[in-house]
Amino acid sequence: MTSAPTKPSEHLNIVIVGHVDHGKSTLLGRLYADTGSLPDGKLEKVQAICRQQGKEFEYAFLFDAFLEEQEQGITIDTARTFFIWKGRQYIIIDAPGHKEFLKNMISGAARAEAALLLIDALEGVKEQSKKHGYLLSLLGVRQFAVVVNKMDLVGYRQDVFDGIEKEYREFLSQFGATPETVIPVSAKLGDNIANRSQAMAWYQGPTVLETLSLFKKETARTEQALRFPIQDVYKFDARRIITGRITAGRLKIGDHLVFSPSNKRANIRSVEAFNIEPAPTGAEAGQSVGITLDEQIFVERGEVATHQDELPLVSTAFRANLFWLGRRPLEKGRTYLLRVATKEVDCEVAAIHRIIDTMQLDQQQDSTSVARNQVAELTLRTKAPVAFDLSSSFESTGRFVLVDDYDISGGGIVTEMVHDDQELLREEARRRDFAWVKGEVGNEARAQQYGHRAAIVLVTGGRHAGKSFLAKKLEARLVADGRHAYLLDGENLRRGLDADLSSAERNHTTEMARRYGEVARLLIDTGLIVVSTTNPFGMGYTEAVQAIRTLVHPAPVIAVHMSKTPEEVPPDTDIVLAGPTDFDDSTERIVDELKRRGVLAHAIGAKPTFQYSI
Amino acid sequence: MKHLRQLEDQSVYILREAYKHFDNLAMLWSMGKDSTVLLWLARKAFFGHVPFPLLHVDTSYKIPAMIEYRDRLAREWHLNLVVGQNKEALAAGMNHTLGRVTCCTALKTNGLKQLLEQKGYTGVILGVRADEEGTRAKERYFSPRDKHGDWDFRDQPPELWDQFKTTFPPGTHIRIHPLLDWTEINIWEYIKLENIPFIDLYLDKGDGTRYRSLGCAPCTMPIQSKAKNVDDIIEELRHTTVAERSGRAQDEGRGMELLRKDGYM
């Protein structure tokens, strides 16, 4: 059988996984030989070397030989090989290396569109076979076939094959995985690889080669809802180009985009490209693109752009299945860097629910750590809200890696969103932002008119630290400078807006925080710089800052913390004032920070210029 | 064409990841077909700009036409070109007659290491392809190198989905390989598709020979070929059973494996 080297119309990435010595190289050698993909004379040459050395020829030697004799033909290496069959180029990713086997297998499988999973008929279903099956599923490789090899060593017996098929299918069904087919083969003798086996007339299914051509090229992602994680924002010239890879769905000029978790919104003005005439008007899943927006909004790497009717989930916690590859075990309570699509954020392992023993999937286990090469179910809690999806809905925004020290040490899929304490407030803010009726005047127009952008300066700290005094001083200074500032004192809300709340409701601070946020958001929408303290809330200042950030999002919050004693500062505090004695100096620092952040323009009047856009 | 666009999308994504994560980033450009495609992809990724310097390690033995081509594109495309040279070794008379691996190590590997050290680059982008030869097939997209530029190919970081290794201990650097999935034919198909200006040493100009892989003049031999344009090259590659780098002397034996372990590109 030979195939002329024609131009392939399609490419498919395949990974071959299986326990060491279950015959991966032999299967690969056989596939190449039987499809005529070897360079001229290669087979004969290796056979001659074997005769000369007095050893029996094996198809696996074809690849060993390639390593030594790279002057021959297209380079074929066990890490990645190519062959063309019936108009399709197969890129076969092998996973060699005994020591780092699982790490390599996972790296290989992560970029595969389909897999062949080898099981040795003589040995039967082993721990490794189960682990590989489970990991393929976890990695999102949905198309795979099970190849039961070395059938010649069990006398080509159907009952042996049936037993393995039954046991393995039952195992796979526990996590909802279904192989395309299960094929009995002898890679060594060529049974059911490219040619139908005479010795196994009882098997009526496809050969390995036929199975490969049954694997489909994945196209479904373009039909999903839009997921466009932002990779970077470029300002090489006048354009502000938002770049990234569309991981699901499509976008086009004029589309209204929502960025999560910030909830900022704008329309697509253009799809930017280099050396493409005429310029594109849209793009779809898989493409690395750049777009510009019709409004100057500040969005950054890690946010996910979608259409408004199909938003991603946003939370600070989720439940996940994870495999761990780290040099040291994953530990409960420890902090790791989480990467979901392009978002990077610190996270804590809040709970390890169980270690999944791949021999017996239902086995429960209490644990505070996950060892290398183990799979676990756990809950992760992030320092800041993250946009993500369940992996069952969206592949790329539903999976993540954990970085320990400098290394990617684990990978996993999101199985469930965990509701966090900010969720109600976040939902409130999101609903309000989308429903908000807007006048004709945009934020940018107000900023140009006023010489500053809207923002909230929030002074936090313990009792009697001088928060109110500083807030009043700052308000006075800003107004004296010609800015539009207003001191929002929570005490005023407590007496008025919150007067209808019962004392029980006043103790349940969420509603008070919500009302405060609503008023602050209203003032911000008028273009004011709101100055405030966290005094009115019953909650601790760290929680209060978080709640206010959530509620006024995406308006910038400039957090100032005052303390007379060393104490823990809320995360993302911009200015820390330790025991301020000089309030003029403190006010100056805040004004400088407002300039640095681009809230205050450098000149008021004819044409204000902002140092930084926000 | 669809496959070429997929390769392009992946390479552009990798280039943008590199640019985002490394403050001190540079790209190697040898003026050959691969690194010129890489340069073109950078212009795609950054909308006509190349926001990092291009490094050329000049052994002084390059074919003169390559240097002319280099300087012309650098001018036309406004490139920030940084040329490095192991002047000490050249002054001491290093050349290929002293041994090819010895010469490559001194003028290319060490020339590169000197350049990286002088400039303190923490990320270096290279146009390495997996199908070129065996050791390159084992590469990752983001491949760490230790303080001595060494590569531990037996213990490489996992690459999951589009997540790459971008953090590393001080004193080390990362080699970035956006072209890993491309084949030789893909490179030429893409040159044709995008109409990328390439050096005409790759074409037969009447004497029935052309270069298939470019390197230093004494160690790179032209092949017998009547390919006079890109279409001819693509057609020839579809039917050849001769390895791309067969004209490159340093690949003989285990030469390349030894060279690359030490930090060769």
PDB file of N, CA, C and O in Angstrom, chain A residues 5 7 11 73 75 79-80 103-104 106-107 111 231-232 234 236 245 274-275 286-289 301 327 339 341 344 399-400 406-408, chain B residues 3 9-10 13 16-17 20-21 40 44 46 49 132 137 140-141 154-156 158-161 163-168 181 189 194 238 241:
ATOM      1  N   PRO A   5       2.575  11.363  -2.101  1.00  0.00           N
ATOM      2  CA  PRO A   5       2.627  12.529  -1.228  1.00  0.00           C
ATOM      3  C   PRO A   5       1.908  13.717  -1.857  1.00  0.00           C
ATOM      4  O   PRO A   5       2.496  14.538  -2.516  1.00  0.00           O
ATOM      5  N   LYS A   7      -0.860  17.057  -1.600  1.00  0.00           N
ATOM      6  CA  LYS A   7      -1.054  18.157  -0.665  1.00  0.00           C
ATOM      7  C   LYS A   7      -2.244  17.844   0.236  1.00  0.00           C
ATOM      8  O   LYS A   7      -3.356  17.624  -0.239  1.00  0.00           O
ATOM      9  N   HIS A  11      -5.501  18.859   8.547  1.00  0.00           N
ATOM     10  CA  HIS A  11      -4.476  18.402   9.495  1.00  0.00           C
ATOM     11  C   HIS A  11      -5.137  18.018  10.797  1.00  0.00           C
ATOM     12  O   HIS A  11      -6.045  18.698  11.259  1.00  0.00           O
ATOM     13  N   GLY A  73      15.551  11.167   4.520  1.00  0.00           N
ATOM     14  CA  GLY A  73      14.187  11.687   4.360  1.00  0.00           C
ATOM     15  C   GLY A  73      13.738  12.747   5.343  1.00  0.00           C
ATOM     16  O   GLY A  73      14.520  13.381   6.016  1.00  0.00           O
ATOM     17  N   THR A  75      12.612  14.262   8.562  1.00  0.00           N
ATOM     18  CA  THR A  75      13.017  13.849   9.897  1.00  0.00           C
ATOM     19  C   THR A  75      11.816  13.298  10.647  1.00  0.00           C
ATOM     20  O   THR A  75      10.768  13.922  10.703  1.00  0.00           O
ATOM     21  N   ALA A  79       9.048  12.488  19.114  1.00  0.00           N
ATOM     22  CA  ALA A  79       8.287  13.542  19.775  1.00  0.00           C
ATOM     23  C   ALA A  79       7.118  14.022  18.930  1.00  0.00           C
ATOM     24  O   ALA A  79       6.071  14.356  19.444  1.00  0.00           O
ATOM     25  N   ARG A  80       7.302  14.078  17.634  1.00  0.00           N
ATOM     26  CA  ARG A  80       6.241  14.556  16.766  1.00  0.00           C
ATOM     27  C   ARG A  80       6.517  14.057  15.351  1.00  0.00           C
ATOM     28  O   ARG A  80       7.558  14.322  14.798  1.00  0.00           O
ATOM     29  N   LYS A 103       4.143  13.910  32.716  1.00  0.00           N
ATOM     30  CA  LYS A 103       4.261  15.308  32.321  1.00  0.00           C
ATOM     31  C   LYS A 103       4.292  15.439  30.798  1.00  0.00           C
ATOM     32  O   LYS A 103       3.623  16.293  30.218  1.00  0.00           O
ATOM     33  N   ASN A 104       5.060  14.554  30.167  1.00  0.00           N
ATOM     34  CA  ASN A 104       5.134  14.583  28.707  1.00  0.00           C
ATOM     35  C   ASN A 104       3.821  14.157  28.075  1.00  0.00           C
ATOM     36  O   ASN A 104       3.373  14.715  27.083  1.00  0.00           O
ATOM     37  N   ILE A 106       0.894  14.483  29.277  1.00  0.00           N
ATOM     38  CA  ILE A 106      -0.085  15.552  29.443  1.00  0.00           C
ATOM     39  C   ILE A 106       0.195  16.701  28.477  1.00  0.00           C
ATOM     40  O   ILE A 106      -0.709  17.226  27.843  1.00  0.00           O
ATOM     41  N   SER A 107       1.468  17.076  28.329  1.00  0.00           N
ATOM     42  CA  SER A 107       1.810  18.132  27.369  1.00  0.00           C
ATOM     43  C   SER A 107       1.402  17.726  25.962  1.00  0.00           C
ATOM     44  O   SER A 107       0.902  18.532  25.186  1.00  0.00           O
ATOM     45  N   ARG A 111      -2.431  19.179  23.445  1.00  0.00           N
ATOM     46  CA  ARG A 111      -2.545  19.818  22.138  1.00  0.00           C
ATOM     47  C   ARG A 111      -3.119  18.873  21.071  1.00  0.00           C
ATOM     48  O   ARG A 111      -3.087  19.166  19.890  1.00  0.00           O
ATOM     49  N   GLN A 231      -5.532  39.546  25.605  1.00  0.00           N
ATOM     50  CA  GLN A 231      -4.140  39.158  25.811  1.00  0.00           C
ATOM     51  C   GLN A 231      -3.277  40.389  26.114  1.00  0.00           C
ATOM     52  O   GLN A 231      -2.415  40.354  26.976  1.00  0.00           O
ATOM     53  N   ASP A 232      -3.545  41.486  25.396  1.00  0.00           N
ATOM     54  CA  ASP A 232      -2.728  42.678  25.588  1.00  0.00           C
ATOM     55  C   ASP A 232      -3.427  43.863  24.922  1.00  0.00           C
ATOM     56  O   ASP A 232      -4.346  43.675  24.117  1.00  0.00           O
ATOM     57  N   TYR A 234      -2.324  47.307  22.787  1.00  0.00           N
ATOM     58  CA  TYR A 234      -1.186  47.984  22.161  1.00  0.00           C
ATOM     59  C   TYR A 234      -1.550  49.409  21.780  1.00  0.00           C
ATOM     60  O   TYR A 234      -2.643  49.670  21.285  1.00  0.00           O
ATOM     61  N   PHE A 236       0.743  51.446  19.629  1.00  0.00           N
ATOM     62  CA  PHE A 236       1.947  51.753  18.866  1.00  0.00           C
ATOM     63  C   PHE A 236       1.787  53.084  18.142  1.00  0.00           C
ATOM     64  O   PHE A 236       2.732  53.744  17.805  1.00  0.00           O
ATOM     65  N   ARG A 245      -6.841  36.055  21.477  1.00  0.00           N
ATOM     66  CA  ARG A 245      -7.262  34.955  20.632  1.00  0.00           C
ATOM     67  C   ARG A 245      -8.706  34.630  20.966  1.00  0.00           C
ATOM     68  O   ARG A 245      -9.037  34.419  22.136  1.00  0.00           O
ATOM     69  N   PHE A 274      -2.635  43.302   9.697  1.00  0.00           N
ATOM     70  CA  PHE A 274      -1.456  43.735   8.956  1.00  0.00           C
ATOM     71  C   PHE A 274      -1.411  42.953   7.651  1.00  0.00           C
ATOM     72  O   PHE A 274      -1.561  41.732   7.647  1.00  0.00           O
ATOM     73  N   ASN A 275      -1.201  43.649   6.543  1.00  0.00           N
ATOM     74  CA  ASN A 275      -1.043  43.017   5.239  1.00  0.00           C
ATOM     75  C   ASN A 275      -2.264  42.215   4.798  1.00  0.00           C
ATOM     76  O   ASN A 275      -2.128  41.166   4.175  1.00  0.00           O
ATOM     77  N   GLY A 286     -10.353  30.677  17.303  1.00  0.00           N
ATOM     78  CA  GLY A 286      -9.056  30.212  16.830  1.00  0.00           C
ATOM     79  C   GLY A 286      -8.170  31.347  16.354  1.00  0.00           C
ATOM     80  O   GLY A 286      -6.952  31.247  16.390  1.00  0.00           O
ATOM     81  N   GLN A 287      -8.791  32.447  15.926  1.00  0.00           N
ATOM     82  CA  GLN A 287      -8.005  33.537  15.358  1.00  0.00           C
ATOM     83  C   GLN A 287      -7.392  34.442  16.425  1.00  0.00           C
ATOM     84  O   GLN A 287      -8.031  34.779  17.419  1.00  0.00           O
ATOM     85  N   SER A 288      -6.141  34.819  16.183  1.00  0.00           N
ATOM     86  CA  SER A 288      -5.475  35.842  17.003  1.00  0.00           C
ATOM     87  C   SER A 288      -5.753  37.172  16.331  1.00  0.00           C
ATOM     88  O   SER A 288      -5.322  37.387  15.205  1.00  0.00           O
ATOM     89  N   VAL A 289      -6.476  38.053  17.004  1.00  0.00           N
ATOM     90  CA  VAL A 289      -6.930  39.277  16.342  1.00  0.00           C
ATOM     91  C   VAL A 289      -6.604  40.524  17.153  1.00  0.00           C
ATOM     92  O   VAL A 289      -6.082  40.456  18.275  1.00  0.00           O
ATOM     93  N   ARG A 301      -5.472  42.988  30.184  1.00  0.00           N
ATOM     94  CA  ARG A 301      -5.276  41.555  30.042  1.00  0.00           C
ATOM     95  C   ARG A 301      -6.008  40.804  31.155  1.00  0.00           C
ATOM     96  O   ARG A 301      -5.988  41.233  32.314  1.00  0.00           O
ATOM     97  N   ARG A 327       6.877  19.538  41.777  1.00  0.00           N
ATOM     98  CA  ARG A 327       7.975  18.855  42.465  1.00  0.00           C
ATOM     99  C   ARG A 327       7.612  18.629  43.924  1.00  0.00           C
ATOM    100  O   ARG A 327       7.952  17.630  44.516  1.00  0.00           O
ATOM    101  N   ARG A 339      -3.847  30.662  36.601  1.00  0.00           N
ATOM    102  CA  ARG A 339      -3.963  31.230  35.265  1.00  0.00           C
ATOM    103  C   ARG A 339      -5.155  30.609  34.548  1.00  0.00           C
ATOM    104  O   ARG A 339      -5.179  29.410  34.307  1.00  0.00           O
ATOM    105  N   ALA A 341      -7.270  31.215  31.094  1.00  0.00           N
ATOM    106  CA  ALA A 341      -7.094  31.938  29.833  1.00  0.00           C
ATOM    107  C   ALA A 341      -5.947  32.932  30.031  1.00  0.00           C
ATOM    108  O   ALA A 341      -4.850  32.521  30.387  1.00  0.00           O
ATOM    109  N   GLU A 344      -4.236  36.197  35.316  1.00  0.00           N
ATOM    110  CA  GLU A 344      -3.344  35.652  36.337  1.00  0.00           C
ATOM    111  C   GLU A 344      -3.717  36.275  37.670  1.00  0.00           C
ATOM    112  O   GLU A 344      -3.794  37.493  37.779  1.00  0.00           O
ATOM    113  N   ARG A 399     -10.816  25.967  31.879  1.00  0.00           N
ATOM    114  CA  ARG A 399      -9.671  25.221  32.385  1.00  0.00           C
ATOM    115  C   ARG A 399      -8.587  26.183  32.834  1.00  0.00           C
ATOM    116  O   ARG A 399      -8.585  27.350  32.469  1.00  0.00           O
ATOM    117  N   PHE A 400      -7.669  25.681  33.629  1.00  0.00           N
ATOM    118  CA  PHE A 400      -6.702  26.575  34.265  1.00  0.00           C
ATOM    119  C   PHE A 400      -5.415  25.815  34.575  1.00  0.00           C
ATOM    120  O   PHE A 400      -5.394  24.581  34.512  1.00  0.00           O
ATOM    121  N   TYR A 406       8.228  28.883  40.119  1.00  0.00           N
ATOM    122  CA  TYR A 406       8.361  29.343  38.746  1.00  0.00           C
ATOM    123  C   TYR A 406       7.665  28.396  37.759  1.00  0.00           C
ATOM    124  O   TYR A 406       7.647  28.666  36.564  1.00  0.00           O
ATOM    125  N   ASP A 407       7.144  27.286  38.272  1.00  0.00           N
ATOM    126  CA  ASP A 407       6.717  26.227  37.356  1.00  0.00           C
ATOM    127  C   ASP A 407       5.219  26.044  37.267  1.00  0.00           C
ATOM    128  O   ASP A 407       4.512  26.129  38.274  1.00  0.00           O
ATOM    129  N   ILE A 408       4.753  25.741  36.049  1.00  0.00           N
ATOM    130  CA  ILE A 408       3.382  25.273  35.890  1.00  0.00           C
ATOM    131  C   ILE A 408       3.357  23.887  36.512  1.00  0.00           C
ATOM    132  O   ILE A 408       4.052  22.979  36.070  1.00  0.00           O
TER     133      ILE A 408
ATOM    134  N   HIS B   3      -4.852  25.770   7.117  1.00  0.00           N
ATOM    135  CA  HIS B   3      -3.835  25.277   8.039  1.00  0.00           C
ATOM    136  C   HIS B   3      -2.761  26.343   8.269  1.00  0.00           C
ATOM    137  O   HIS B   3      -2.297  26.528   9.384  1.00  0.00           O
ATOM    138  N   ASP B   9      -2.010  31.957  13.469  1.00  0.00           N
ATOM    139  CA  ASP B   9      -2.713  32.378  14.689  1.00  0.00           C
ATOM    140  C   ASP B   9      -1.984  31.916  15.950  1.00  0.00           C
ATOM    141  O   ASP B   9      -1.871  32.653  16.923  1.00  0.00           O
ATOM    142  N   GLN B  10      -1.493  30.674  15.901  1.00  0.00           N
ATOM    143  CA  GLN B  10      -0.780  30.133  17.056  1.00  0.00           C
ATOM    144  C   GLN B  10       0.545  30.876  17.261  1.00  0.00           C
ATOM    145  O   GLN B  10       0.889  31.259  18.378  1.00  0.00           O
ATOM    146  N   TYR B  13      -0.047  34.314  18.629  1.00  0.00           N
ATOM    147  CA  TYR B  13      -0.406  34.227  20.045  1.00  0.00           C
ATOM    148  C   TYR B  13       0.856  34.083  20.902  1.00  0.00           C
ATOM    149  O   TYR B  13       1.020  34.759  21.919  1.00  0.00           O
ATOM    150  N   ARG B  16       2.874  37.289  21.059  1.00  0.00           N
ATOM    151  CA  ARG B  16       2.258  38.280  21.951  1.00  0.00           C
ATOM    152  C   ARG B  16       2.433  37.891  23.413  1.00  0.00           C
ATOM    153  O   ARG B  16       2.600  38.760  24.269  1.00  0.00           O
ATOM    154  N   GLU B  17       2.404  36.578  23.696  1.00  0.00           N
ATOM    155  CA  GLU B  17       2.672  36.128  25.070  1.00  0.00           C
ATOM    156  C   GLU B  17       4.094  36.507  25.466  1.00  0.00           C
ATOM    157  O   GLU B  17       4.339  36.991  26.571  1.00  0.00           O
ATOM    158  N   LYS B  20       4.366  40.198  26.122  1.00  0.00           N
ATOM    159  CA  LYS B  20       3.695  40.585  27.362  1.00  0.00           C
ATOM    160  C   LYS B  20       4.545  40.236  28.592  1.00  0.00           C
ATOM    161  O   LYS B  20       4.576  40.971  29.561  1.00  0.00           O
ATOM    162  N   HIS B  21       5.199  39.094  28.532  1.00  0.00           N
ATOM    163  CA  HIS B  21       5.833  38.571  29.748  1.00  0.00           C
ATOM    164  C   HIS B  21       7.292  38.955  29.934  1.00  0.00           C
ATOM    165  O   HIS B  21       7.819  38.847  31.035  1.00  0.00           O
ATOM    166  N   TRP B  40       8.287  38.360   9.840  1.00  0.00           N
ATOM    167  CA  TRP B  40       7.017  38.770   9.223  1.00  0.00           C
ATOM    168  C   TRP B  40       5.849  38.571  10.189  1.00  0.00           C
ATOM    169  O   TRP B  40       4.956  39.417  10.315  1.00  0.00           O
ATOM    170  N   LYS B  44       3.032  41.020  11.858  1.00  0.00           N
ATOM    171  CA  LYS B  44       1.591  40.724  11.917  1.00  0.00           C
ATOM    172  C   LYS B  44       1.079  40.926  13.345  1.00  0.00           C
ATOM    173  O   LYS B  44       0.047  41.552  13.564  1.00  0.00           O
ATOM    174  N   PHE B  46       2.188  42.620  15.783  1.00  0.00           N
ATOM    175  CA  PHE B  46       2.242  43.969  16.340  1.00  0.00           C
ATOM    176  C   PHE B  46       1.880  45.024  15.292  1.00  0.00           C
ATOM    177  O   PHE B  46       2.338  46.154  15.342  1.00  0.00           O
ATOM    178  N   HIS B  49       4.682  46.846  13.408  1.00  0.00           N
ATOM    179  CA  HIS B  49       5.838  47.232  14.225  1.00  0.00           C
ATOM    180  C   HIS B  49       6.615  45.979  14.630  1.00  0.00           C
ATOM    181  O   HIS B  49       6.053  44.900  14.688  1.00  0.00           O
ATOM    182  N   GLU B 132      12.860  20.068  11.654  1.00  0.00           N
ATOM    183  CA  GLU B 132      14.205  20.272  11.113  1.00  0.00           C
ATOM    184  C   GLU B 132      15.141  19.113  11.428  1.00  0.00           C
ATOM    185  O   GLU B 132      15.851  18.626  10.587  1.00  0.00           O
ATOM    186  N   ALA B 137      12.673  18.561  17.572  1.00  0.00           N
ATOM    187  CA  ALA B 137      11.321  18.001  17.683  1.00  0.00           C
ATOM    188  C   ALA B 137      10.895  17.870  19.138  1.00  0.00           C
ATOM    189  O   ALA B 137       9.720  17.745  19.441  1.00  0.00           O
ATOM    190  N   ARG B 140       9.921  22.690  23.543  1.00  0.00           N
ATOM    191  CA  ARG B 140       8.665  23.311  23.945  1.00  0.00           C
ATOM    192  C   ARG B 140       8.576  24.680  23.275  1.00  0.00           C
ATOM    193  O   ARG B 140       9.579  25.195  22.781  1.00  0.00           O
ATOM    194  N   TYR B 141       7.395  25.301  23.311  1.00  0.00           N
ATOM    195  CA  TYR B 141       7.278  26.666  22.776  1.00  0.00           C
ATOM    196  C   TYR B 141       8.091  27.645  23.629  1.00  0.00           C
ATOM    197  O   TYR B 141       8.747  28.533  23.121  1.00  0.00           O
ATOM    198  N   ARG B 154      15.618  16.515  29.112  1.00  0.00           N
ATOM    199  CA  ARG B 154      14.995  15.355  29.762  1.00  0.00           C
ATOM    200  C   ARG B 154      13.957  15.771  30.791  1.00  0.00           C
ATOM    201  O   ARG B 154      13.149  14.973  31.211  1.00  0.00           O
ATOM    202  N   ASP B 155      14.016  17.017  31.224  1.00  0.00           N
ATOM    203  CA  ASP B 155      13.079  17.465  32.254  1.00  0.00           C
ATOM    204  C   ASP B 155      12.534  18.833  31.849  1.00  0.00           C
ATOM    205  O   ASP B 155      12.974  19.874  32.339  1.00  0.00           O
ATOM    206  N   GLN B 156      11.592  18.827  30.931  1.00  0.00           N
ATOM    207  CA  GLN B 156      11.073  20.094  30.410  1.00  0.00           C
ATOM    208  C   GLN B 156       9.747  20.457  31.069  1.00  0.00           C
ATOM    209  O   GLN B 156       9.010  19.583  31.502  1.00  0.00           O
ATOM    210  N   PRO B 158       5.902  21.327  31.643  1.00  0.00           N
ATOM    211  CA  PRO B 158       4.709  20.934  30.904  1.00  0.00           C
ATOM    212  C   PRO B 158       4.118  22.139  30.174  1.00  0.00           C
ATOM    213  O   PRO B 158       4.231  23.262  30.662  1.00  0.00           O
ATOM    214  N   GLU B 159       3.536  21.919  29.016  1.00  0.00           N
ATOM    215  CA  GLU B 159       2.816  22.996  28.330  1.00  0.00           C
ATOM    216  C   GLU B 159       1.377  22.546  28.153  1.00  0.00           C
ATOM    217  O   GLU B 159       1.095  21.605  27.429  1.00  0.00           O
ATOM    218  N   LEU B 160       0.491  23.229  28.874  1.00  0.00           N
ATOM    219  CA  LEU B 160      -0.899  22.834  28.856  1.00  0.00           C
ATOM    220  C   LEU B 160      -1.701  23.871  28.114  1.00  0.00           C
ATOM    221  O   LEU B 160      -1.693  25.037  28.494  1.00  0.00           O
ATOM    222  N   TRP B 161      -2.383  23.414  27.063  1.00  0.00           N
ATOM    223  CA  TRP B 161      -3.232  24.313  26.316  1.00  0.00           C
ATOM    224  C   TRP B 161      -2.405  25.529  25.893  1.00  0.00           C
ATOM    225  O   TRP B 161      -1.318  25.356  25.372  1.00  0.00           O
ATOM    226  N   GLN B 163      -1.016  27.714  27.924  1.00  0.00           N
ATOM    227  CA  GLN B 163      -0.288  28.211  29.100  1.00  0.00           C
ATOM    228  C   GLN B 163       1.164  27.775  29.003  1.00  0.00           C
ATOM    229  O   GLN B 163       1.458  26.595  28.911  1.00  0.00           O
ATOM    230  N   PHE B 164       2.060  28.752  29.024  1.00  0.00           N
ATOM    231  CA  PHE B 164       3.482  28.460  28.849  1.00  0.00           C
ATOM    232  C   PHE B 164       4.273  28.914  30.066  1.00  0.00           C
ATOM    233  O   PHE B 164       3.814  29.734  30.847  1.00  0.00           O
ATOM    234  N   LYS B 165       5.496  28.397  30.149  1.00  0.00           N
ATOM    235  CA  LYS B 165       6.358  28.810  31.260  1.00  0.00           C
ATOM    236  C   LYS B 165       6.868  30.219  30.989  1.00  0.00           C
ATOM    237  O   LYS B 165       7.564  30.465  30.016  1.00  0.00           O
ATOM    238  N   THR B 166       6.517  31.162  31.871  1.00  0.00           N
ATOM    239  CA  THR B 166       6.947  32.542  31.664  1.00  0.00           C
ATOM    240  C   THR B 166       7.635  33.115  32.898  1.00  0.00           C
ATOM    241  O   THR B 166       8.024  34.269  32.904  1.00  0.00           O
ATOM    242  N   THR B 167       7.750  32.307  33.945  1.00  0.00           N
ATOM    243  CA  THR B 167       8.477  32.773  35.130  1.00  0.00           C
ATOM    244  C   THR B 167       9.656  31.841  35.361  1.00  0.00           C
ATOM    245  O   THR B 167       9.569  30.647  35.092  1.00  0.00           O
ATOM    246  N   PHE B 168      10.755  32.385  35.860  1.00  0.00           N
ATOM    247  CA  PHE B 168      11.982  31.607  35.961  1.00  0.00           C
ATOM    248  C   PHE B 168      12.928  32.286  36.928  1.00  0.00           C
ATOM    249  O   PHE B 168      12.823  33.485  37.167  1.00  0.00           O
ATOM    250  N   ASP B 181       5.569  24.284  15.159  1.00  0.00           N
ATOM    251  CA  ASP B 181       4.636  23.387  14.450  1.00  0.00           C
ATOM    252  C   ASP B 181       4.709  23.509  12.931  1.00  0.00           C
ATOM    253  O   ASP B 181       3.988  22.814  12.229  1.00  0.00           O
ATOM    254  N   GLU B 189       5.001  27.799   1.588  1.00  0.00           N
ATOM    255  CA  GLU B 189       3.602  28.111   1.237  1.00  0.00           C
ATOM    256  C   GLU B 189       3.199  29.470   1.817  1.00  0.00           C
ATOM    257  O   GLU B 189       2.490  30.246   1.198  1.00  0.00           O
ATOM    258  N   GLU B 194       1.817  35.188   1.598  1.00  0.00           N
ATOM    259  CA  GLU B 194       1.957  36.547   2.117  1.00  0.00           C
ATOM    260  C   GLU B 194       2.882  37.410   1.268  1.00  0.00           C
ATOM    261  O   GLU B 194       3.076  38.581   1.565  1.00  0.00           O
ATOM    262  N   ARG B 238       7.647  18.581  -2.130  1.00  0.00           N
ATOM    263  CA  ARG B 238       6.608  17.550  -2.022  1.00  0.00           C
ATOM    264  C   ARG B 238       7.131  16.187  -2.425  1.00  0.00           C
ATOM    265  O   ARG B 238       6.571  15.172  -2.056  1.00  0.00           O
ATOM    266  N   THR B 241      13.178  13.226  -1.038  1.00  0.00           N
ATOM    267  CA  THR B 241      13.445  12.352   0.102  1.00  0.00           C
ATOM    268  C   THR B 241      14.778  12.744   0.726  1.00  0.00           C
ATOM    269  O   THR B 241      15.360  12.012   1.495  1.00  0.00           O
TER     270      THR B 241
END
